[in-house]
Structures are given as C-alpha cells and as structure tokens.
CSV table of C-alpha atoms in Angstrom, one decimal:
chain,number,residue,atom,x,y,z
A,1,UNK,CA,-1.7,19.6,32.9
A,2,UNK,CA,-2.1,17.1,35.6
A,3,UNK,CA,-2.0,13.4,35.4
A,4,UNK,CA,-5.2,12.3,35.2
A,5,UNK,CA,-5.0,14.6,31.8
A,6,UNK,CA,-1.9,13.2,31.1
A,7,UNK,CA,-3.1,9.8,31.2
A,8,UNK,CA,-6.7,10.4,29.4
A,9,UNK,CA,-3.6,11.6,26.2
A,10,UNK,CA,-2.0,8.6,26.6
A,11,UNK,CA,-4.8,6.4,26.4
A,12,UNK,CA,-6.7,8.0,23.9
A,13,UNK,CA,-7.0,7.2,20.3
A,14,UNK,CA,-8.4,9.7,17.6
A,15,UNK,CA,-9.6,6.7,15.7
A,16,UNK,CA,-11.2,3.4,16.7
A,17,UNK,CA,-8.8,0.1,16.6
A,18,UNK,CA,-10.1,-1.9,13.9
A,19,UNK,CA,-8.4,-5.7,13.5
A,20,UNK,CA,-9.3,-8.0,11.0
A,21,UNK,CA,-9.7,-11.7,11.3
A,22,UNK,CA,-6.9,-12.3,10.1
A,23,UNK,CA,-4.7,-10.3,12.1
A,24,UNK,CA,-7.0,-11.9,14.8
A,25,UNK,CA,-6.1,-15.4,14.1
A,26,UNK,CA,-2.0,-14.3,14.4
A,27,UNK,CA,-2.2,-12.7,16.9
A,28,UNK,CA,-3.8,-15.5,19.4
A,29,UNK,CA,-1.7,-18.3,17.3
A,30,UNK,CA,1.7,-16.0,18.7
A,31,UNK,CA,0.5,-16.1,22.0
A,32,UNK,CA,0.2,-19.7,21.9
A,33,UNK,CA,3.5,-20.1,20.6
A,34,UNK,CA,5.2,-18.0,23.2
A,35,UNK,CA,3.0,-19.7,26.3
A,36,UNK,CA,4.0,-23.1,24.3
A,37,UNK,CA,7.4,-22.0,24.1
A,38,UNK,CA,7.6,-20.4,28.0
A,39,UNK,CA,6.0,-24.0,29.0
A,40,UNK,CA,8.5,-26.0,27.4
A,41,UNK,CA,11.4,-23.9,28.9
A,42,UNK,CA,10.0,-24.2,32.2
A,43,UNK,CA,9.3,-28.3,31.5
A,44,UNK,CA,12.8,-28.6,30.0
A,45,UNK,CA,14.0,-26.8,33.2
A,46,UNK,CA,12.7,-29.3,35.5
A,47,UNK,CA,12.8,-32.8,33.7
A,48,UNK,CA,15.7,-31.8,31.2
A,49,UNK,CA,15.6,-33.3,27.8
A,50,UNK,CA,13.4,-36.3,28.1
A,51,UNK,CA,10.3,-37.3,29.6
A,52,UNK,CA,8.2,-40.1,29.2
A,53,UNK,CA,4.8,-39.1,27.4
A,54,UNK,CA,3.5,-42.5,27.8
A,55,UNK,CA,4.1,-43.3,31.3
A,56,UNK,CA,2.2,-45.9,33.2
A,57,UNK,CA,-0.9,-44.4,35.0
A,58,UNK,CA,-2.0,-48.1,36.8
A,59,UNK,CA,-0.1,-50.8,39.2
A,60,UNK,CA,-0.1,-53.3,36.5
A,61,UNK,CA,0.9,-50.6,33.6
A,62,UNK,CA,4.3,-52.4,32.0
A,63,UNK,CA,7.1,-50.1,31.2
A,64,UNK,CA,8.1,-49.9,27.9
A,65,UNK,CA,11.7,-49.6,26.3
A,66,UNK,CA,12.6,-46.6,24.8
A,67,UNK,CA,16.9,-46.3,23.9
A,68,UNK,CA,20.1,-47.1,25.1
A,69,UNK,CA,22.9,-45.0,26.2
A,70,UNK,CA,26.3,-45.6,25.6
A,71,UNK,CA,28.3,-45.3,22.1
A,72,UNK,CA,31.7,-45.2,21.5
A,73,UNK,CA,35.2,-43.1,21.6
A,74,UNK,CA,34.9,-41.3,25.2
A,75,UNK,CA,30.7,-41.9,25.2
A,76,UNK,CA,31.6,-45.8,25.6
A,77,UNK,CA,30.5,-47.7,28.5
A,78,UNK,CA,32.6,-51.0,29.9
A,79,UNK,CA,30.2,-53.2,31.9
A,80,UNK,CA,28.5,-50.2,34.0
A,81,UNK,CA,27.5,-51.3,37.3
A,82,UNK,CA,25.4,-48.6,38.3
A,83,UNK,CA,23.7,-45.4,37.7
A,84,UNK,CA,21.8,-42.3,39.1
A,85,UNK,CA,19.9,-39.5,37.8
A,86,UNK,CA,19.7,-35.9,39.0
A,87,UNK,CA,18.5,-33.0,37.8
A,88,UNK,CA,19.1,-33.1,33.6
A,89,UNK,CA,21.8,-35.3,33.7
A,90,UNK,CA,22.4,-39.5,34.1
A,91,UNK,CA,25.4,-40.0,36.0
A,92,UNK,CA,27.0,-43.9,35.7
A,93,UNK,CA,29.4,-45.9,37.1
A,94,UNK,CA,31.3,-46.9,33.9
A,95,UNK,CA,32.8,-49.6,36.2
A,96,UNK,CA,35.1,-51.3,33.7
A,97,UNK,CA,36.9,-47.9,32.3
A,98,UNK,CA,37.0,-46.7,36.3
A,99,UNK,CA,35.1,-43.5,34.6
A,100,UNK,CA,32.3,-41.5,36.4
A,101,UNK,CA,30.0,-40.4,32.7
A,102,UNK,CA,27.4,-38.2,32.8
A,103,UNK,CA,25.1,-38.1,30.2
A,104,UNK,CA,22.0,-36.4,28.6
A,105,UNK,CA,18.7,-37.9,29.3
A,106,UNK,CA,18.5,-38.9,25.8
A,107,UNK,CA,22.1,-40.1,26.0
A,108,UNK,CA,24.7,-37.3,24.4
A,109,UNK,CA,27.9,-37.4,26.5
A,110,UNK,CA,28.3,-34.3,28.6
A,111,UNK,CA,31.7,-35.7,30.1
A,112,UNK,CA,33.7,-38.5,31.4
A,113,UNK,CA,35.7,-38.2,33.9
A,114,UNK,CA,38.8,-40.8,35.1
A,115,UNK,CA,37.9,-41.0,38.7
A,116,UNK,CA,42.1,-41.0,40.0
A,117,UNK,CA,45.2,-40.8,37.6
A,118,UNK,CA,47.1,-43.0,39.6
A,119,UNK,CA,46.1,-46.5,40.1
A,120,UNK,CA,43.2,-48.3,38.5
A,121,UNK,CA,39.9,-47.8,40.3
A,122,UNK,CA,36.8,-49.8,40.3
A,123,UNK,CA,33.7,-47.9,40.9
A,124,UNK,CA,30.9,-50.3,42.0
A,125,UNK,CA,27.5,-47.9,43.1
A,126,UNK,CA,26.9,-44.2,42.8
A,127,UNK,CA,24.3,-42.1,44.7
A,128,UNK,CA,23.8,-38.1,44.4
A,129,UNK,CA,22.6,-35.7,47.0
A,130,UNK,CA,20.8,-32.9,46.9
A,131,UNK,CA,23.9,-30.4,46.7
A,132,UNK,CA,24.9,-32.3,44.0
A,133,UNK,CA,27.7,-34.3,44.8
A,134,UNK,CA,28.0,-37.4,43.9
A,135,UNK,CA,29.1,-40.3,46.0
A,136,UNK,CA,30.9,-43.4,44.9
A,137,UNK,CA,32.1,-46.8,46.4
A,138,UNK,CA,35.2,-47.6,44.7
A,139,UNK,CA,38.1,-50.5,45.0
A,140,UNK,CA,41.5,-48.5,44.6
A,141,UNK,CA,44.1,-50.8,45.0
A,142,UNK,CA,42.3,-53.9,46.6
A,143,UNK,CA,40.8,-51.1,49.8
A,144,UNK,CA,37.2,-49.9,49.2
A,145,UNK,CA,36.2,-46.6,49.7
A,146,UNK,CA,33.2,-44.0,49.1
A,147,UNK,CA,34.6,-41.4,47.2
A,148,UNK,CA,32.9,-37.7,47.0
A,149,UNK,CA,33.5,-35.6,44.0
A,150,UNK,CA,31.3,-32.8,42.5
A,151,UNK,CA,29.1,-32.5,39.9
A,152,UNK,CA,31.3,-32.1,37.6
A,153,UNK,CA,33.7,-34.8,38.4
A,154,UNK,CA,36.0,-33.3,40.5
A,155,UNK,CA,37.5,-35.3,43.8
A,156,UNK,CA,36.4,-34.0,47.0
A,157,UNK,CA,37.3,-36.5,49.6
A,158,UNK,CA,37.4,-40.2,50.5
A,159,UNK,CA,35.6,-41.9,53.5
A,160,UNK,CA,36.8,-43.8,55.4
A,161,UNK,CA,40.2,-43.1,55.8
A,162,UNK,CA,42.6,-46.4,56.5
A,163,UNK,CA,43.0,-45.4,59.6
A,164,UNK,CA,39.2,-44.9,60.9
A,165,UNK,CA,38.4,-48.0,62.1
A,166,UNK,CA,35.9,-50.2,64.4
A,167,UNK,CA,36.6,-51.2,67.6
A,168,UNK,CA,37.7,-55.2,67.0
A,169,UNK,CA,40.8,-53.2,64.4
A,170,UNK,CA,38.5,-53.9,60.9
A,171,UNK,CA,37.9,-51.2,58.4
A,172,UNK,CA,34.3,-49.4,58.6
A,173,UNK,CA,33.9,-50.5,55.1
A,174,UNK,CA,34.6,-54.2,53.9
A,175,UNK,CA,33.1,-54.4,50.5
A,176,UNK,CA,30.7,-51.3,49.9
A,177,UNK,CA,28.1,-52.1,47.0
A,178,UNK,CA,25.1,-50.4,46.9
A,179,UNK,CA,24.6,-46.8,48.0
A,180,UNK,CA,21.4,-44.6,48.3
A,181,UNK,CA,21.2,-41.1,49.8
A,182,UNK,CA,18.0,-39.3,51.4
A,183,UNK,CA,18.1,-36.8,53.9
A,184,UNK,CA,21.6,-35.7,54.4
A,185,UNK,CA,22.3,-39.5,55.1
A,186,UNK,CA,24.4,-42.1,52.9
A,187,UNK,CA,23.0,-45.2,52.7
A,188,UNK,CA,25.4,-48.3,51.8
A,189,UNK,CA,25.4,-51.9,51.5
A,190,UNK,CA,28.9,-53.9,52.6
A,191,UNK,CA,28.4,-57.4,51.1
A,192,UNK,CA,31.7,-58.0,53.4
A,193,UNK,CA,30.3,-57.4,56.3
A,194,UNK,CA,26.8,-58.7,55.2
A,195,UNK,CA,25.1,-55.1,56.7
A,196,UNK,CA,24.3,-52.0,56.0
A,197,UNK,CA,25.8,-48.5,57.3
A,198,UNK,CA,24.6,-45.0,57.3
A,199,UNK,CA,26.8,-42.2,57.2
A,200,UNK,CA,26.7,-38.0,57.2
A,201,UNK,CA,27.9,-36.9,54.8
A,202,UNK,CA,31.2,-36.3,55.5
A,203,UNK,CA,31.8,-39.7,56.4
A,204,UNK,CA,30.7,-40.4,60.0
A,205,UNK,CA,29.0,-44.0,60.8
A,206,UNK,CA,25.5,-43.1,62.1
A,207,UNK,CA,23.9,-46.1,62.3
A,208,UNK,CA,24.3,-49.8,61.2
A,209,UNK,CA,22.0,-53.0,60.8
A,210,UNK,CA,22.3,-56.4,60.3
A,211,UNK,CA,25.0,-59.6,60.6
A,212,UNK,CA,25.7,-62.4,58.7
A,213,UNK,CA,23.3,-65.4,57.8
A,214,UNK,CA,19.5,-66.5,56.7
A,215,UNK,CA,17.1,-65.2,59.1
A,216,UNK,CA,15.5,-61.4,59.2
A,217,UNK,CA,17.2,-59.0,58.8
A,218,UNK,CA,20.5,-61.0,58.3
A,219,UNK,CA,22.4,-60.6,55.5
A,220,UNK,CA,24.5,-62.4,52.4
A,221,UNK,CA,26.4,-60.4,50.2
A,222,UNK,CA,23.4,-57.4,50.3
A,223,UNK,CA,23.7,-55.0,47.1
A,224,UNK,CA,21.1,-52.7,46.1
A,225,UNK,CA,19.1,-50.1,48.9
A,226,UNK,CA,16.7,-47.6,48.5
A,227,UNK,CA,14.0,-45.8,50.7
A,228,UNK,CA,10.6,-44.3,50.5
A,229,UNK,CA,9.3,-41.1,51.4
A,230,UNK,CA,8.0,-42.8,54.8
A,231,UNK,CA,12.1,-43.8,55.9
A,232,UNK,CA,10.9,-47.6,55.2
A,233,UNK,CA,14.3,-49.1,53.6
A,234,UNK,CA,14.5,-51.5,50.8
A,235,UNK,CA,17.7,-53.7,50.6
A,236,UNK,CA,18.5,-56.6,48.2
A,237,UNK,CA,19.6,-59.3,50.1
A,238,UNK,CA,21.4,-60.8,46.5
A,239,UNK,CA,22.7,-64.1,47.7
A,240,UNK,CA,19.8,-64.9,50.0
A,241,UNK,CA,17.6,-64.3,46.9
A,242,UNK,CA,15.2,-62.4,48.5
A,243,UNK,CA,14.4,-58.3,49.1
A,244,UNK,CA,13.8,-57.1,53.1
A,245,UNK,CA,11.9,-54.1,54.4
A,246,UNK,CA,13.4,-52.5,57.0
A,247,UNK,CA,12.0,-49.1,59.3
A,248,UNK,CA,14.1,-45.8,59.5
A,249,UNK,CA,16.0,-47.1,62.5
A,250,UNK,CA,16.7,-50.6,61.0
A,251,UNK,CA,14.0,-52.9,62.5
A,252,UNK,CA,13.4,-55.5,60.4
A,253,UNK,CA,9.7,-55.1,59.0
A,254,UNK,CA,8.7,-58.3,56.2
A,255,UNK,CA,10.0,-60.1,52.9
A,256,UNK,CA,8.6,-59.1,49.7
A,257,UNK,CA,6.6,-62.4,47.9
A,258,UNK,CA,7.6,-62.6,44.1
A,259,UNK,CA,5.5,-65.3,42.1
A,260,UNK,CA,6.4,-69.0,43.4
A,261,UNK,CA,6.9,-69.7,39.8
A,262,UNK,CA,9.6,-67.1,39.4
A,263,UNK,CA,11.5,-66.5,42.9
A,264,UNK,CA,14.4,-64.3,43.1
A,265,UNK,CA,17.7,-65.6,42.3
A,266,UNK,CA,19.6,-62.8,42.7
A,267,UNK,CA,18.3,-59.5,43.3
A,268,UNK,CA,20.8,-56.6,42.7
A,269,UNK,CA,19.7,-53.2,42.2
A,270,UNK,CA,16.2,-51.9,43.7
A,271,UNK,CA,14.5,-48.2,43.1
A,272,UNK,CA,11.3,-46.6,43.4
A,273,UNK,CA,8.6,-45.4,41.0
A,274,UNK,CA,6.4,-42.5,40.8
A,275,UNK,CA,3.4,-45.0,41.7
A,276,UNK,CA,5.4,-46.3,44.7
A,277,UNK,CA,6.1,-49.6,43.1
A,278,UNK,CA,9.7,-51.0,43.4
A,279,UNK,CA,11.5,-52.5,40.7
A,280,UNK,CA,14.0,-55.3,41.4
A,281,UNK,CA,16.8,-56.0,39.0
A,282,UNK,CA,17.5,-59.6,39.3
A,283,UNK,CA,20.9,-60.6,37.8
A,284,UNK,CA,20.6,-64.4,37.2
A,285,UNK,CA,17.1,-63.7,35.7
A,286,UNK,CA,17.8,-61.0,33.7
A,287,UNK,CA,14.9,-58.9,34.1
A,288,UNK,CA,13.0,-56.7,36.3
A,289,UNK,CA,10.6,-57.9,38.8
A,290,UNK,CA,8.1,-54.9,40.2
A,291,UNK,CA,6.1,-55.3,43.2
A,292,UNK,CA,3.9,-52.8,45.4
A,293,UNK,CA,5.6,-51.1,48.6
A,294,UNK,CA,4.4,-54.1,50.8
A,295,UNK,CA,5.6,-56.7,48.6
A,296,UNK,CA,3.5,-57.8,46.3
A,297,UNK,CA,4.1,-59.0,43.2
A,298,UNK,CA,2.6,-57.3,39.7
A,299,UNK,CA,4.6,-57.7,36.4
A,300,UNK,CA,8.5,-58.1,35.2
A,301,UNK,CA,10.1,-56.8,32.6
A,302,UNK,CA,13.5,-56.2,30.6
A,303,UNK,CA,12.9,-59.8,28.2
A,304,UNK,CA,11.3,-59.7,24.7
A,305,UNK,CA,13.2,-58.3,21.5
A,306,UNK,CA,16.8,-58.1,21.1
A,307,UNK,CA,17.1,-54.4,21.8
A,308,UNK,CA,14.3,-54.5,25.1
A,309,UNK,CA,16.0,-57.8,26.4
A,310,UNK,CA,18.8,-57.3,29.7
A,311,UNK,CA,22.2,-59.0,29.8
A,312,UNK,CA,23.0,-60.1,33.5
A,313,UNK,CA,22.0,-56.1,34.3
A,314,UNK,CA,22.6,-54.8,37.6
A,315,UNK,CA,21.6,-50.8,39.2
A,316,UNK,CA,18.8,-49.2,38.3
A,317,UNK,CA,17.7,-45.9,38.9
A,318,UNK,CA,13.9,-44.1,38.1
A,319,UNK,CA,13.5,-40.3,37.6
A,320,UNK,CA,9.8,-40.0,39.2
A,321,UNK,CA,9.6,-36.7,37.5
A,322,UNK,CA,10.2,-37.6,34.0
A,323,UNK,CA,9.0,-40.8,34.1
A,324,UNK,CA,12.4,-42.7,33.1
A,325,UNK,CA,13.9,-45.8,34.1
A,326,UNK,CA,17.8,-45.9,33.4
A,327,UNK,CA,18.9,-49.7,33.9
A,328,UNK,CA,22.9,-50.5,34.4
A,329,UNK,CA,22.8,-53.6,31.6
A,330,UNK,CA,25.9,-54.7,32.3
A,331,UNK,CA,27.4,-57.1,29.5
A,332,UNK,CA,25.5,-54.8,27.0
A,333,UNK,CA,27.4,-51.9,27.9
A,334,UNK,CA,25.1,-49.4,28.0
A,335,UNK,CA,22.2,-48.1,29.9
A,336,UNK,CA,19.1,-49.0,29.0
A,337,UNK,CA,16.1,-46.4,29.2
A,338,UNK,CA,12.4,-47.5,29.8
A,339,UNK,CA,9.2,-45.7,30.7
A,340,UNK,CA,7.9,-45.8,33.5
C-alpha cells in the first residue's frame, strides 16, 4: 500500500457527516469562546488586569475617575509621593512608610517592600526602565540618593556614592525629586540645585541643564519631568509656577500657556497620554491641568465629588496602553485611578 492509498483510508468515510443545527450552533458558540478566551489571555498579557473601556478618543475628552488604591494592614499607603506603572503592575513611592508597593492595576497588593532596614528612608520619585528595575531618589539619613533595586524590591545599588563629586567639592545630587527614564537614560530633577541631570544607568552624569532663577530655562525648586517620543523634555518648574519645554540636548524650547484665569501655582508631577496631551498635577490647585504637546491649554480635572476630588496630590503616571491614569493623591493616601 503506498501513501497516497494510505491517505485516501484515512480520509475517507463510509457514511456522509451529517450535523444538525443544533450541534451547529455549539459548535461555532465554542469557537467563539475559545478565540474570546485566547483574546483575553493575550489582552490580559499585555495591559494586565485593567484597561480603560471608555477611554478618551478627542483632545477635549475629560478623564473620568474610576478607584483608588491603597487599603490597609501592609496595602496602606502614607502620603505617597509618586508612582509608576510597568507592565501589569503599579509600583509607588509609599513615601511616608519609606515602602516601595507594588500593586495590581485594580489595586490588590502584590508586595511591599521596606526599602533599607537600617535607618529611615524617604523615597521622593520613582521611574522604571525597560529591564525592569526600578529607580528611586531617596533621603537616607539627611544625603539623597537614587537607589536601584529590582522588580521585585530587592537593593541593587546607590548612585552617587558620597564620594563622587563635582568639581567645586558638592555632591552630584542636592535634592533629587522627580525622575523619568527613556532610552537607557535617567532623567532627574534636583530642586537643590534648581537643574536637571541625566545619568546611564549605572549612575554616570551625562548631561545637565539649567541654573538657578526666573528666566528660560532657569530653574526654582524643579519637580516633575517627562519626555515624548520626539526627545522634547517636559519639566515642572514648581516654584516658578510654570512648565518648560526643553529639546533632547537641553535647549530651552517655550512655556506652556494655561488659562489666565487659572495659572499654575505649583506644578508637580507631569506625564504623557496616549493622544500626546500632558497632564500637569498642580499641588496648590489640587487638580490636573492637560494641555497639547505645544502648550495649550484644553480641560482640568481631579475636583468634583468627594471620591473624584485630589488632596494637595503630587506624581502622576499614565499607562498609554491601558488607558489609566494613576495619580499620587497625597493626603488621601492612596492612588487614585482615572481614564484616560
């Protein structure tokens, strides 16, 4: 017997194959449920456990609250500073506990982790990069710090070291706040120097930009930075009340223009949405201002209903895939979620 007789056996059926409707109908409705179920791995996969279905399509589309996170026992927050997102998981700065918690996107606690045994630390920003570790600026003992530990927590080094220092005998870092990675580079604002610094990331300066004072691309007390996908950099100048734009290499590039009715006060933490817009968190105001890339103004938000309204909030950070905003809201202790 060859195979093509072999194969003709296989194939061949003494009697037709009859199916009735109904065996029709369950058939197609498994198939369905199997592609729904394959989809919703794959979705799940990507975005992890939450993702906004009604996310803002338009420029003027206002983001709408959704939950906090933060409970109690180890899933308590203390007047969180700041927080990123990565992957499945929301990693914050549970500043006031000197805890690094990561959390579910729908806010169950996955861990929390006491960033040193010794001593009493103070983290301030966090940033993650895309091996995964995560990168903090931390007050241990009255010196700052970025400290590196890995996803799950673990400590993997401190930069700079005490004794890595400028030229003129003062530490690298003065007062790290803000920090923002993208492209194998560490972006971080020193409000005690009043500039900003870019590392590798195993701690080398790279670059810096800016001074003290009022005019562009000076700087009081900077806190949040983020960048787009063009290098452009986005830093809030907090006690300036205002939020500069600034090219890859640190040339000042224009101001943003909020409404003259409603100027910044203090602008802390600054990210970007899926629809390029950038959402300031202003401290004193309590709310979120958004704007376009180039700095114009379009809506606010984070007031309204007790559970929607911000309390002095501070970071913010926005998963463009999912469609979440996770907002540090400080003296509620917790993080609030929005839609985008």
């Amino acid at each position: 017997m060859n195979i093509k007789e072999v194969l003709q056996r296989l194939v061949k059926f003494d009697k037709p194959l009859r199916i009735s409707k109904r065996q029709f109908v369950v058939v197609v409705l498994v198939v369905i449920l199997l592609g729904s179920v394959g989809l919703a791995a794959y979705t799940y996969s990507l975005l992890g456990d939450e993702y906004a279905r009604n996310r803002s399509t338009t420029l003027t589309g206002q983001p709408k609250y959704l939950h906090p996170i933060g409970g109690t026992g180890d899933a308590k927050l203390t007047k969180p500073l700041s927080v990123a997102i990565s992957g499945k998981y929301v990693y914050v700065a549970n500043s006031g506990d000197g805890k690094l918690s990561i959390f579910t996107k729908r806010g169950e606690l996955v861990k929390s982790v006491k960033l040193i045994k010794d001593g009493d630390p103070y983290p301030i920003g966090i940033t993650l990069d895309d091996r995964g570790r995560i990168y903090l600026s931390v007050e241990i003992r009255g010196f700052y710090h970025i400290m590196v530990v890995d996803s799950n927590g673990k400590f993997q080094s401190l930069f700079p070291g005490s004794s890595v220092t400028t030229g003129i005998k003062q530490p690298i870092l003065n007062h790290p706040m803000g920090l923002y990675y993208q492209d194998g580079k560490v972006y971080v604002t020193d409000a005690g120097d009043h500039d900003v610094k870019v590392f590798s990331t195993d701690g080398k300066l790279l670059n810096r930009f800016g001074r003290p004072g009022t005019k562009a691309g000076e700087f009081l007390y900077p806190h949040g930075i983020v960048a787009d996908e063009d290098g452009n950099i986005y830093v809030a100048d907090s006690n300036n009340g205002r939020v500069q734009v600034f090219d890859k290499n640190g040339k000042f590039k224009y101001f943003f223009a909020p409404k003259s009715k409603e100027p910044f006060i203090i602008p802390r933490g600054i990210a970007i949405d899926s629809l390029s817009r950038v959402h300031v968190v202003d401290l004193a105001r309590q709310k979120v201002l958004v704007f376009t890339g180039q700095g114009k103004y379009l809506l606010s938000y984070g007031t309204g209903r007790r559970d929607q309204s911000l309390f002095y909030p501070n970071g913010i950070a926005i998963d463009k895939n999912a469609g979440l905003i996770y907002i540090a809201d400080r003296q509620h202790n917790r993080i609030a979620v929005f839609s985008e």
